[in-house]
Amino acid sequence: MTAALSPSLPRTFSLKASNRLGLTLSIAILVHLLLILGLGFHQEPHPKPISKTLDIALTIVKSPERPKEIDFIAQENQIGSGEQVRKTPPKTNDSTPIRKQDVQKVVTKSPPPEVQQQQTPKAVVTTKAQKPEKAPVQAQPDRVTPPRPKTEPAPVFDSSTLSAEIANLEAELAQDTERYAKRPRVHRLNGVSSASDISAWYRDEWRKKVERVGNLNYPEEAKRQKIHGSLRVLVTINRDGTVAELKVLESSGQPVLDNAALRIVRLSAPFAPFTGDLARHYDQIEIIRTWRFERGDRLTN
């Protein structure tokens, strides 16, 4: 008996495996049919339109009595009046105040532009210098030519006139030559003259005489006020020993000393006349010396 049952087991197992797909499809179709048939679809009825509307109006003037016929609903009683046939809600010219803080300005931010990978080349701006406007040319007035001066004709000289002019010029030249020849021959001496000069002896004699007379006639005012100083004096002596010119070249700053020096020269004149070579070559001698009124009431020259 056991042997008879064992061959049937493999056949049953193979039968189930081959019909597995068909069984699954059958079950799925059956489930979908149950869902479709079991569920129903229906359309909701349209909402009934509102048969009546309610108008509400805001009253402007309150009335203590309630009106019998009401046109609009408001927060207070108001009896209508006027000549209008149609029923219009009351209006007002006053605008509703709006608080600034309730109104906010909406600013839409534009998206940032895309960054270009390649930079655009910079445009080269060239400017042209404006040409200066030419000023309008003004019409120049006609130039007035000044009258030309009348040219006098050149004088005509004859031979006799030219001879007379030449004679006059020769006479003037002769006079100038004579005056130049007759001018005094001046020999100028100063403190740096050399000892070999022909007038050295005359200069030394002149100095000794001036110092001797000056010390004998020393200014009394300079003694009392103890005034001291130095000055430069020019003395021009003629060939006969007289004084031709006398003046102070550099002042001592003290009028007492300047005047005393001039007075001493006048007291010392006349000086010795020229002799020898000095007389033959010169007519005048010019001596410039420094006069010193020193302490102890002493004059040196």
PDB file of C-alpha atoms in Angstrom:
ATOM      1  CA  MET A   1       0.000   0.000   0.000  1.00  0.00           C
ATOM      2  CA  THR A   2       2.814   2.356   0.758  1.00  0.00           C
ATOM      3  CA  ALA A   3       4.309   1.598  -2.547  1.00  0.00           C
ATOM      4  CA  ALA A   4       1.126   2.467  -4.336  1.00  0.00           C
ATOM      5  CA  LEU A   5       0.866   5.978  -2.781  1.00  0.00           C
ATOM      6  CA  SER A   6       4.426   7.196  -3.320  1.00  0.00           C
ATOM      7  CA  PRO A   7       4.175   7.587  -7.097  1.00  0.00           C
ATOM      8  CA  SER A   8       1.186   9.967  -6.850  1.00  0.00           C
ATOM      9  CA  LEU A   9       2.968  12.713  -4.795  1.00  0.00           C
ATOM     10  CA  PRO A  10       5.209  14.075  -7.461  1.00  0.00           C
ATOM     11  CA  ARG A  11       2.327  14.443  -9.927  1.00  0.00           C
ATOM     12  CA  THR A  12       0.259  16.575  -7.514  1.00  0.00           C
ATOM     13  CA  PHE A  13       3.176  18.975  -6.830  1.00  0.00           C
ATOM     14  CA  SER A  14       3.848  19.570 -10.511  1.00  0.00           C
ATOM     15  CA  LEU A  15       0.211  20.375 -11.152  1.00  0.00           C
ATOM     16  CA  LYS A  16       0.170  23.252  -8.613  1.00  0.00           C
ATOM     17  CA  ALA A  17       3.297  24.863  -9.941  1.00  0.00           C
ATOM     18  CA  SER A  18       2.015  25.115 -13.499  1.00  0.00           C
ATOM     19  CA  ASN A  19      -1.311  26.701 -12.563  1.00  0.00           C
ATOM     20  CA  ARG A  20       0.115  29.305 -10.134  1.00  0.00           C
ATOM     21  CA  LEU A  21       0.062  32.195 -12.608  1.00  0.00           C
ATOM     22  CA  GLY A  22      -3.438  31.526 -13.813  1.00  0.00           C
ATOM     23  CA  LEU A  23      -4.778  31.318 -10.283  1.00  0.00           C
ATOM     24  CA  THR A  24      -3.199  34.668  -9.363  1.00  0.00           C
ATOM     25  CA  LEU A  25      -4.713  36.435 -12.359  1.00  0.00           C
ATOM     26  CA  SER A  26      -8.138  35.034 -11.607  1.00  0.00           C
ATOM     27  CA  ILE A  27      -8.085  36.268  -8.030  1.00  0.00           C
ATOM     28  CA  ALA A  28      -6.973  39.801  -9.113  1.00  0.00           C
ATOM     29  CA  ILE A  29      -9.795  40.077 -11.669  1.00  0.00           C
ATOM     30  CA  LEU A  30     -12.348  38.956  -9.097  1.00  0.00           C
ATOM     31  CA  VAL A  31     -11.198  41.577  -6.556  1.00  0.00           C
ATOM     32  CA  HIS A  32     -11.435  44.435  -9.102  1.00  0.00           C
ATOM     33  CA  LEU A  33     -14.921  43.409 -10.095  1.00  0.00           C
ATOM     34  CA  LEU A  34     -16.059  43.450  -6.493  1.00  0.00           C
ATOM     35  CA  LEU A  35     -14.637  46.942  -5.998  1.00  0.00           C
ATOM     36  CA  ILE A  36     -16.221  48.360  -9.150  1.00  0.00           C
ATOM     37  CA  LEU A  37     -19.630  46.869  -8.473  1.00  0.00           C
ATOM     38  CA  GLY A  38     -19.634  47.624  -4.768  1.00  0.00           C
ATOM     39  CA  LEU A  39     -18.835  51.355  -4.984  1.00  0.00           C
ATOM     40  CA  GLY A  40     -21.402  53.838  -6.368  1.00  0.00           C
ATOM     41  CA  PHE A  41     -20.976  57.430  -7.779  1.00  0.00           C
ATOM     42  CA  HIS A  42     -23.589  60.198  -7.401  1.00  0.00           C
ATOM     43  CA  GLN A  43     -23.588  63.992  -8.131  1.00  0.00           C
ATOM     44  CA  GLU A  44     -24.355  66.507  -5.374  1.00  0.00           C
ATOM     45  CA  PRO A  45     -27.378  68.717  -6.037  1.00  0.00           C
ATOM     46  CA  HIS A  46     -26.702  72.365  -6.999  1.00  0.00           C
ATOM     47  CA  PRO A  47     -26.967  74.861  -4.051  1.00  0.00           C
ATOM     48  CA  LYS A  48     -30.226  76.703  -4.012  1.00  0.00           C
ATOM     49  CA  PRO A  49     -29.845  80.372  -4.931  1.00  0.00           C
ATOM     50  CA  ILE A  50     -30.444  82.924  -2.172  1.00  0.00           C
ATOM     51  CA  SER A  51     -33.848  84.325  -2.753  1.00  0.00           C
ATOM     52  CA  LYS A  52     -33.435  87.492  -0.711  1.00  0.00           C
ATOM     53  CA  THR A  53     -30.549  90.014  -0.279  1.00  0.00           C
ATOM     54  CA  LEU A  54     -29.927  92.285   2.680  1.00  0.00           C
ATOM     55  CA  ASP A  55     -28.617  95.808   2.041  1.00  0.00           C
ATOM     56  CA  ILE A  56     -26.883  97.622   4.913  1.00  0.00           C
ATOM     57  CA  ALA A  57     -26.164 101.348   4.893  1.00  0.00           C
ATOM     58  CA  LEU A  58     -24.403 103.714   7.326  1.00  0.00           C
ATOM     59  CA  THR A  59     -26.538 106.557   8.557  1.00  0.00           C
ATOM     60  CA  ILE A  60     -25.229 110.077   8.737  1.00  0.00           C
ATOM     61  CA  VAL A  61     -27.973 111.796  10.803  1.00  0.00           C
ATOM     62  CA  LYS A  62     -29.589 110.015  13.748  1.00  0.00           C
ATOM     63  CA  SER A  63     -33.392 110.051  14.176  1.00  0.00           C
ATOM     64  CA  PRO A  64     -35.068 109.373  17.522  1.00  0.00           C
ATOM     65  CA  GLU A  65     -38.087 107.749  15.808  1.00  0.00           C
ATOM     66  CA  ARG A  66     -38.023 104.497  13.877  1.00  0.00           C
ATOM     67  CA  PRO A  67     -39.239 104.921  10.259  1.00  0.00           C
ATOM     68  CA  LYS A  68     -42.257 102.879   9.202  1.00  0.00           C
ATOM     69  CA  GLU A  69     -40.876 101.858   5.786  1.00  0.00           C
ATOM     70  CA  ILE A  70     -37.285 100.661   5.857  1.00  0.00           C
ATOM     71  CA  ASP A  71     -35.173 100.781   2.681  1.00  0.00           C
ATOM     72  CA  PHE A  72     -31.789  99.777   4.165  1.00  0.00           C
ATOM     73  CA  ILE A  73     -30.432  98.462   7.443  1.00  0.00           C
ATOM     74  CA  ALA A  74     -28.087 100.818   9.326  1.00  0.00           C
ATOM     75  CA  GLN A  75     -26.523 101.224  12.751  1.00  0.00           C
ATOM     76  CA  GLU A  76     -28.919 104.076  13.688  1.00  0.00           C
ATOM     77  CA  ASN A  77     -32.450 105.206  12.766  1.00  0.00           C
ATOM     78  CA  GLN A  78     -32.735 107.776  10.007  1.00  0.00           C
ATOM     79  CA  ILE A  79     -35.869 109.153   8.284  1.00  0.00           C
ATOM     80  CA  GLY A  80     -35.276 109.635   4.556  1.00  0.00           C
ATOM     81  CA  SER A  81     -36.134 112.785   2.655  1.00  0.00           C
ATOM     82  CA  GLY A  82     -35.476 114.342  -0.737  1.00  0.00           C
ATOM     83  CA  GLU A  83     -36.755 114.193  -4.296  1.00  0.00           C
ATOM     84  CA  GLN A  84     -35.074 111.029  -5.672  1.00  0.00           C
ATOM     85  CA  VAL A  85     -37.394 108.296  -6.980  1.00  0.00           C
ATOM     86  CA  ARG A  86     -34.846 105.448  -6.872  1.00  0.00           C
ATOM     87  CA  LYS A  87     -33.624 104.080  -3.593  1.00  0.00           C
ATOM     88  CA  THR A  88     -29.916 104.821  -3.313  1.00  0.00           C
ATOM     89  CA  PRO A  89     -27.763 104.175  -0.279  1.00  0.00           C
ATOM     90  CA  PRO A  90     -26.456 107.244   1.502  1.00  0.00           C
ATOM     91  CA  LYS A  91     -22.986 108.407   0.496  1.00  0.00           C
ATOM     92  CA  THR A  92     -20.390 110.576   2.153  1.00  0.00           C
ATOM     93  CA  ASN A  93     -17.626 112.728   0.737  1.00  0.00           C
ATOM     94  CA  ASP A  94     -15.241 111.902   3.604  1.00  0.00           C
ATOM     95  CA  SER A  95     -12.604 109.367   2.777  1.00  0.00           C
ATOM     96  CA  THR A  96     -11.793 106.582   5.172  1.00  0.00           C
ATOM     97  CA  PRO A  97      -8.589 107.371   7.073  1.00  0.00           C
ATOM     98  CA  ILE A  98      -5.901 104.846   6.382  1.00  0.00           C
ATOM     99  CA  ARG A  99      -3.017 104.435   8.753  1.00  0.00           C
ATOM    100  CA  LYS A 100       0.354 104.586   7.136  1.00  0.00           C
ATOM    101  CA  GLN A 101       1.624 101.764   9.287  1.00  0.00           C
ATOM    102  CA  ASP A 102      -1.043  99.406   7.869  1.00  0.00           C
ATOM    103  CA  VAL A 103       0.056 100.016   4.299  1.00  0.00           C
ATOM    104  CA  GLN A 104       3.366  98.489   3.457  1.00  0.00           C
ATOM    105  CA  LYS A 105       5.018  99.101   0.164  1.00  0.00           C
ATOM    106  CA  VAL A 106       5.949  95.888  -1.550  1.00  0.00           C
ATOM    107  CA  VAL A 107       9.238  96.143  -3.334  1.00  0.00           C
ATOM    108  CA  THR A 108       9.963  93.375  -5.745  1.00  0.00           C
ATOM    109  CA  LYS A 109      13.581  92.486  -5.806  1.00  0.00           C
ATOM    110  CA  SER A 110      14.890  91.871  -9.247  1.00  0.00           C
ATOM    111  CA  PRO A 111      17.061  88.799  -9.569  1.00  0.00           C
ATOM    112  CA  PRO A 112      20.767  89.554  -9.662  1.00  0.00           C
ATOM    113  CA  PRO A 113      22.182  89.594 -13.167  1.00  0.00           C
ATOM    114  CA  GLU A 114      24.208  86.661 -14.187  1.00  0.00           C
ATOM    115  CA  VAL A 115      27.906  87.186 -13.930  1.00  0.00           C
ATOM    116  CA  GLN A 116      29.375  87.165 -17.358  1.00  0.00           C
ATOM    117  CA  GLN A 117      32.383  84.991 -17.652  1.00  0.00           C
ATOM    118  CA  GLN A 118      33.976  87.099 -20.302  1.00  0.00           C
ATOM    119  CA  GLN A 119      34.423  90.767 -19.560  1.00  0.00           C
ATOM    120  CA  THR A 120      33.239  93.046 -22.243  1.00  0.00           C
ATOM    121  CA  PRO A 121      36.024  95.227 -23.683  1.00  0.00           C
ATOM    122  CA  LYS A 122      35.986  98.775 -22.423  1.00  0.00           C
ATOM    123  CA  ALA A 123      34.888 101.240 -24.974  1.00  0.00           C
ATOM    124  CA  VAL A 124      37.505 103.802 -25.844  1.00  0.00           C
ATOM    125  CA  VAL A 125      36.010 107.246 -25.664  1.00  0.00           C
ATOM    126  CA  THR A 126      37.671 109.763 -27.888  1.00  0.00           C
ATOM    127  CA  THR A 127      36.923 113.414 -27.526  1.00  0.00           C
ATOM    128  CA  LYS A 128      37.576 115.953 -30.162  1.00  0.00           C
ATOM    129  CA  ALA A 129      38.637 119.395 -29.109  1.00  0.00           C
ATOM    130  CA  GLN A 130      36.167 121.943 -30.130  1.00  0.00           C
ATOM    131  CA  LYS A 131      37.493 124.395 -32.575  1.00  0.00           C
ATOM    132  CA  PRO A 132      37.408 127.933 -31.209  1.00  0.00           C
ATOM    133  CA  GLU A 133      34.769 129.944 -32.799  1.00  0.00           C
ATOM    134  CA  LYS A 134      36.131 132.687 -34.906  1.00  0.00           C
ATOM    135  CA  ALA A 135      35.098 136.091 -33.759  1.00  0.00           C
ATOM    136  CA  PRO A 136      33.170 137.986 -36.340  1.00  0.00           C
ATOM    137  CA  VAL A 137      35.445 140.209 -38.301  1.00  0.00           C
ATOM    138  CA  GLN A 138      34.525 143.759 -37.647  1.00  0.00           C
ATOM    139  CA  ALA A 139      34.711 146.142 -40.463  1.00  0.00           C
ATOM    140  CA  GLN A 140      37.755 148.299 -39.910  1.00  0.00           C
ATOM    141  CA  PRO A 141      37.314 151.961 -40.554  1.00  0.00           C
ATOM    142  CA  ASP A 142      39.249 153.459 -43.354  1.00  0.00           C
ATOM    143  CA  ARG A 143      42.718 154.426 -42.218  1.00  0.00           C
ATOM    144  CA  VAL A 144      43.342 158.096 -42.379  1.00  0.00           C
ATOM    145  CA  THR A 145      46.787 158.666 -43.759  1.00  0.00           C
ATOM    146  CA  PRO A 146      48.445 161.596 -41.999  1.00  0.00           C
ATOM    147  CA  PRO A 147      49.629 164.338 -44.272  1.00  0.00           C
ATOM    148  CA  ARG A 148      53.267 164.088 -45.149  1.00  0.00           C
ATOM    149  CA  PRO A 149      55.439 166.897 -43.839  1.00  0.00           C
ATOM    150  CA  LYS A 150      56.705 169.171 -46.443  1.00  0.00           C
ATOM    151  CA  THR A 151      60.365 168.541 -47.102  1.00  0.00           C
ATOM    152  CA  GLU A 152      62.337 171.702 -47.313  1.00  0.00           C
ATOM    153  CA  PRO A 153      64.842 171.821 -50.104  1.00  0.00           C
ATOM    154  CA  ALA A 154      68.465 171.415 -49.082  1.00  0.00           C
ATOM    155  CA  PRO A 155      70.297 174.713 -48.899  1.00  0.00           C
ATOM    156  CA  VAL A 156      72.608 175.381 -51.741  1.00  0.00           C
ATOM    157  CA  PHE A 157      76.055 176.633 -50.755  1.00  0.00           C
ATOM    158  CA  ASP A 158      78.357 178.348 -53.074  1.00  0.00           C
ATOM    159  CA  SER A 159      82.126 178.314 -52.805  1.00  0.00           C
ATOM    160  CA  SER A 160      82.312 181.627 -50.939  1.00  0.00           C
ATOM    161  CA  THR A 161      79.875 180.442 -48.217  1.00  0.00           C
ATOM    162  CA  LEU A 162      81.773 177.187 -47.688  1.00  0.00           C
ATOM    163  CA  SER A 163      85.048 179.068 -47.385  1.00  0.00           C
ATOM    164  CA  ALA A 164      83.593 181.328 -44.682  1.00  0.00           C
ATOM    165  CA  GLU A 165      82.285 178.352 -42.652  1.00  0.00           C
ATOM    166  CA  ILE A 166      85.634 176.606 -42.810  1.00  0.00           C
ATOM    167  CA  ALA A 167      87.414 179.760 -41.644  1.00  0.00           C
ATOM    168  CA  ASN A 168      85.077 180.046 -38.620  1.00  0.00           C
ATOM    169  CA  LEU A 169      85.703 176.422 -37.615  1.00  0.00           C
ATOM    170  CA  GLU A 170      89.449 176.897 -37.884  1.00  0.00           C
ATOM    171  CA  ALA A 171      89.287 179.999 -35.676  1.00  0.00           C
ATOM    172  CA  GLU A 172      87.285 178.153 -32.969  1.00  0.00           C
ATOM    173  CA  LEU A 173      89.719 175.253 -33.028  1.00  0.00           C
ATOM    174  CA  ALA A 174      92.671 177.646 -32.645  1.00  0.00           C
ATOM    175  CA  GLN A 175      91.041 179.277 -29.641  1.00  0.00           C
ATOM    176  CA  ASP A 176      90.430 175.916 -27.975  1.00  0.00           C
ATOM    177  CA  THR A 177      94.014 174.912 -28.591  1.00  0.00           C
ATOM    178  CA  GLU A 178      95.265 178.167 -27.105  1.00  0.00           C
ATOM    179  CA  ARG A 179      93.080 177.791 -24.035  1.00  0.00           C
ATOM    180  CA  TYR A 180      94.300 174.253 -23.540  1.00  0.00           C
ATOM    181  CA  ALA A 181      97.917 175.404 -23.896  1.00  0.00           C
ATOM    182  CA  LYS A 182      97.413 178.199 -21.411  1.00  0.00           C
ATOM    183  CA  ARG A 183      95.706 176.024 -18.785  1.00  0.00           C
ATOM    184  CA  PRO A 184      97.716 175.643 -15.576  1.00  0.00           C
ATOM    185  CA  ARG A 185      99.972 172.664 -15.315  1.00  0.00           C
ATOM    186  CA  VAL A 186      98.899 171.091 -12.018  1.00  0.00           C
ATOM    187  CA  HIS A 187     101.031 168.652 -10.097  1.00  0.00           C
ATOM    188  CA  ARG A 188      98.944 166.629  -7.669  1.00  0.00           C
ATOM    189  CA  LEU A 189     100.570 165.379  -4.506  1.00  0.00           C
ATOM    190  CA  ASN A 190      99.182 163.036  -1.872  1.00  0.00           C
ATOM    191  CA  GLY A 191     100.397 160.985   1.039  1.00  0.00           C
ATOM    192  CA  VAL A 192     101.779 158.184  -1.166  1.00  0.00           C
ATOM    193  CA  SER A 193     104.016 160.328  -3.381  1.00  0.00           C
ATOM    194  CA  SER A 194     107.501 158.960  -3.712  1.00  0.00           C
ATOM    195  CA  ALA A 195     110.553 160.673  -2.226  1.00  0.00           C
ATOM    196  CA  SER A 196     112.138 161.034  -5.643  1.00  0.00           C
ATOM    197  CA  ASP A 197     109.380 163.384  -6.767  1.00  0.00           C
ATOM    198  CA  ILE A 198     110.645 166.827  -7.709  1.00  0.00           C
ATOM    199  CA  SER A 199     108.117 168.416  -5.326  1.00  0.00           C
ATOM    200  CA  ALA A 200     108.919 166.228  -2.312  1.00  0.00           C
ATOM    201  CA  TRP A 201     110.965 168.928  -0.666  1.00  0.00           C
ATOM    202  CA  TYR A 202     108.197 171.489  -1.216  1.00  0.00           C
ATOM    203  CA  ARG A 203     105.650 169.167   0.326  1.00  0.00           C
ATOM    204  CA  ASP A 204     107.751 168.606   3.435  1.00  0.00           C
ATOM    205  CA  GLU A 205     108.299 172.350   3.925  1.00  0.00           C
ATOM    206  CA  TRP A 206     104.558 172.951   3.494  1.00  0.00           C
ATOM    207  CA  ARG A 207     103.745 170.283   6.163  1.00  0.00           C
ATOM    208  CA  LYS A 208     106.176 171.730   8.714  1.00  0.00           C
ATOM    209  CA  LYS A 209     104.771 175.236   8.352  1.00  0.00           C
ATOM    210  CA  VAL A 210     101.110 174.081   8.633  1.00  0.00           C
ATOM    211  CA  GLU A 211     101.783 172.003  11.771  1.00  0.00           C
ATOM    212  CA  ARG A 212     103.737 174.850  13.417  1.00  0.00           C
ATOM    213  CA  VAL A 213     101.004 177.431  12.736  1.00  0.00           C
ATOM    214  CA  GLY A 214      98.271 174.945  13.675  1.00  0.00           C
ATOM    215  CA  ASN A 215      99.721 174.072  17.064  1.00  0.00           C
ATOM    216  CA  LEU A 216     100.235 177.779  17.821  1.00  0.00           C
ATOM    217  CA  ASN A 217      96.624 178.525  16.842  1.00  0.00           C
ATOM    218  CA  TYR A 218      94.925 175.346  18.121  1.00  0.00           C
ATOM    219  CA  PRO A 219      91.160 175.965  18.453  1.00  0.00           C
ATOM    220  CA  GLU A 220      90.268 177.002  22.015  1.00  0.00           C
ATOM    221  CA  GLU A 221      86.776 175.490  21.807  1.00  0.00           C
ATOM    222  CA  ALA A 222      88.252 172.086  20.937  1.00  0.00           C
ATOM    223  CA  LYS A 223      90.532 172.386  23.982  1.00  0.00           C
ATOM    224  CA  ARG A 224      87.662 173.221  26.358  1.00  0.00           C
ATOM    225  CA  GLN A 225      85.302 170.532  25.064  1.00  0.00           C
ATOM    226  CA  LYS A 226      88.141 168.048  24.485  1.00  0.00           C
ATOM    227  CA  ILE A 227      87.059 167.433  20.884  1.00  0.00           C
ATOM    228  CA  HIS A 228      89.275 165.165  18.808  1.00  0.00           C
ATOM    229  CA  GLY A 229      89.039 163.806  15.255  1.00  0.00           C
ATOM    230  CA  SER A 230      90.474 163.719  11.738  1.00  0.00           C
ATOM    231  CA  LEU A 231      89.522 165.083   8.303  1.00  0.00           C
ATOM    232  CA  ARG A 232      90.859 165.254   4.731  1.00  0.00           C
ATOM    233  CA  VAL A 233      91.606 168.670   3.177  1.00  0.00           C
ATOM    234  CA  LEU A 234      92.454 169.691  -0.424  1.00  0.00           C
ATOM    235  CA  VAL A 235      94.845 172.627  -0.891  1.00  0.00           C
ATOM    236  CA  THR A 236      95.842 173.960  -4.362  1.00  0.00           C
ATOM    237  CA  ILE A 237      98.879 176.302  -4.365  1.00  0.00           C
ATOM    238  CA  ASN A 238      99.913 178.561  -7.236  1.00  0.00           C
ATOM    239  CA  ARG A 239     103.524 178.873  -8.428  1.00  0.00           C
ATOM    240  CA  ASP A 240     103.895 182.142  -6.472  1.00  0.00           C
ATOM    241  CA  GLY A 241     102.842 180.440  -3.183  1.00  0.00           C
ATOM    242  CA  THR A 242      99.289 181.796  -2.943  1.00  0.00           C
ATOM    243  CA  VAL A 243      96.305 179.517  -2.261  1.00  0.00           C
ATOM    244  CA  ALA A 244      94.181 178.845  -5.396  1.00  0.00           C
ATOM    245  CA  GLU A 245      91.640 176.414  -3.851  1.00  0.00           C
ATOM    246  CA  LEU A 246      90.811 175.164  -0.351  1.00  0.00           C
ATOM    247  CA  LYS A 247      88.041 172.697   0.643  1.00  0.00           C
ATOM    248  CA  VAL A 248      87.262 169.807   3.008  1.00  0.00           C
ATOM    249  CA  LEU A 249      86.944 166.460   1.194  1.00  0.00           C
ATOM    250  CA  GLU A 250      85.990 164.301   4.204  1.00  0.00           C
ATOM    251  CA  SER A 251      84.529 165.937   7.299  1.00  0.00           C
ATOM    252  CA  SER A 252      85.479 164.967  10.841  1.00  0.00           C
ATOM    253  CA  GLY A 253      81.888 165.233  11.975  1.00  0.00           C
ATOM    254  CA  GLN A 254      82.813 168.186  14.179  1.00  0.00           C
ATOM    255  CA  PRO A 255      82.329 171.649  12.613  1.00  0.00           C
ATOM    256  CA  VAL A 256      84.844 173.069  15.113  1.00  0.00           C
ATOM    257  CA  LEU A 257      87.666 170.935  13.719  1.00  0.00           C
ATOM    258  CA  ASP A 258      86.679 171.476  10.044  1.00  0.00           C
ATOM    259  CA  ASN A 259      86.630 175.247  10.401  1.00  0.00           C
ATOM    260  CA  ALA A 260      89.900 175.218  12.389  1.00  0.00           C
ATOM    261  CA  ALA A 261      91.735 173.350   9.592  1.00  0.00           C
ATOM    262  CA  LEU A 262      90.635 175.867   6.933  1.00  0.00           C
ATOM    263  CA  ARG A 263      91.609 178.783   9.183  1.00  0.00           C
ATOM    264  CA  ILE A 264      95.069 177.313   9.832  1.00  0.00           C
ATOM    265  CA  VAL A 265      95.737 177.040   6.052  1.00  0.00           C
ATOM    266  CA  ARG A 266      94.786 180.692   5.513  1.00  0.00           C
ATOM    267  CA  LEU A 267      97.001 181.751   8.431  1.00  0.00           C
ATOM    268  CA  SER A 268      99.920 179.771   6.968  1.00  0.00           C
ATOM    269  CA  ALA A 269      99.636 181.338   3.479  1.00  0.00           C
ATOM    270  CA  PRO A 270     101.412 182.514   1.453  1.00  0.00           C
ATOM    271  CA  PHE A 271     103.752 179.596   1.020  1.00  0.00           C
ATOM    272  CA  ALA A 272     107.174 179.534  -0.666  1.00  0.00           C
ATOM    273  CA  PRO A 273     107.132 180.120  -4.453  1.00  0.00           C
ATOM    274  CA  PHE A 274     108.152 177.395  -6.899  1.00  0.00           C
ATOM    275  CA  THR A 275     111.810 177.180  -7.913  1.00  0.00           C
ATOM    276  CA  GLY A 276     114.007 175.053 -10.151  1.00  0.00           C
ATOM    277  CA  ASP A 277     112.430 172.149 -12.023  1.00  0.00           C
ATOM    278  CA  LEU A 278     109.141 172.532 -10.140  1.00  0.00           C
ATOM    279  CA  ALA A 279     108.659 176.027 -11.537  1.00  0.00           C
ATOM    280  CA  ARG A 280     109.667 174.997 -15.059  1.00  0.00           C
ATOM    281  CA  HIS A 281     107.197 172.024 -15.251  1.00  0.00           C
ATOM    282  CA  TYR A 282     104.199 173.038 -13.121  1.00  0.00           C
ATOM    283  CA  ASP A 283     102.039 176.048 -12.491  1.00  0.00           C
ATOM    284  CA  GLN A 284     100.112 174.651  -9.498  1.00  0.00           C
ATOM    285  CA  ILE A 285     100.551 172.013  -6.842  1.00  0.00           C
ATOM    286  CA  GLU A 286      97.558 170.135  -5.435  1.00  0.00           C
ATOM    287  CA  ILE A 287      98.073 168.649  -1.963  1.00  0.00           C
ATOM    288  CA  ILE A 288      95.559 166.294  -0.268  1.00  0.00           C
ATOM    289  CA  ARG A 289      96.415 165.488   3.347  1.00  0.00           C
ATOM    290  CA  THR A 290      94.757 164.027   6.463  1.00  0.00           C
ATOM    291  CA  TRP A 291      94.582 166.406   9.391  1.00  0.00           C
ATOM    292  CA  ARG A 292      94.501 164.878  12.891  1.00  0.00           C
ATOM    293  CA  PHE A 293      93.511 166.795  15.994  1.00  0.00           C
ATOM    294  CA  GLU A 294      94.897 164.378  18.588  1.00  0.00           C
ATOM    295  CA  ARG A 295      94.640 164.146  22.333  1.00  0.00           C
ATOM    296  CA  GLY A 296      96.872 166.586  24.175  1.00  0.00           C
ATOM    297  CA  ASP A 297      95.785 169.390  21.811  1.00  0.00           C
ATOM    298  CA  ARG A 298      98.278 168.429  19.150  1.00  0.00           C
ATOM    299  CA  LEU A 299      97.855 168.749  15.340  1.00  0.00           C
ATOM    300  CA  THR A 300      99.585 166.384  12.909  1.00  0.00           C
ATOM    301  CA  ASN A 301      99.394 166.529   9.131  1.00  0.00           C
TER     302      ASN A 301
END
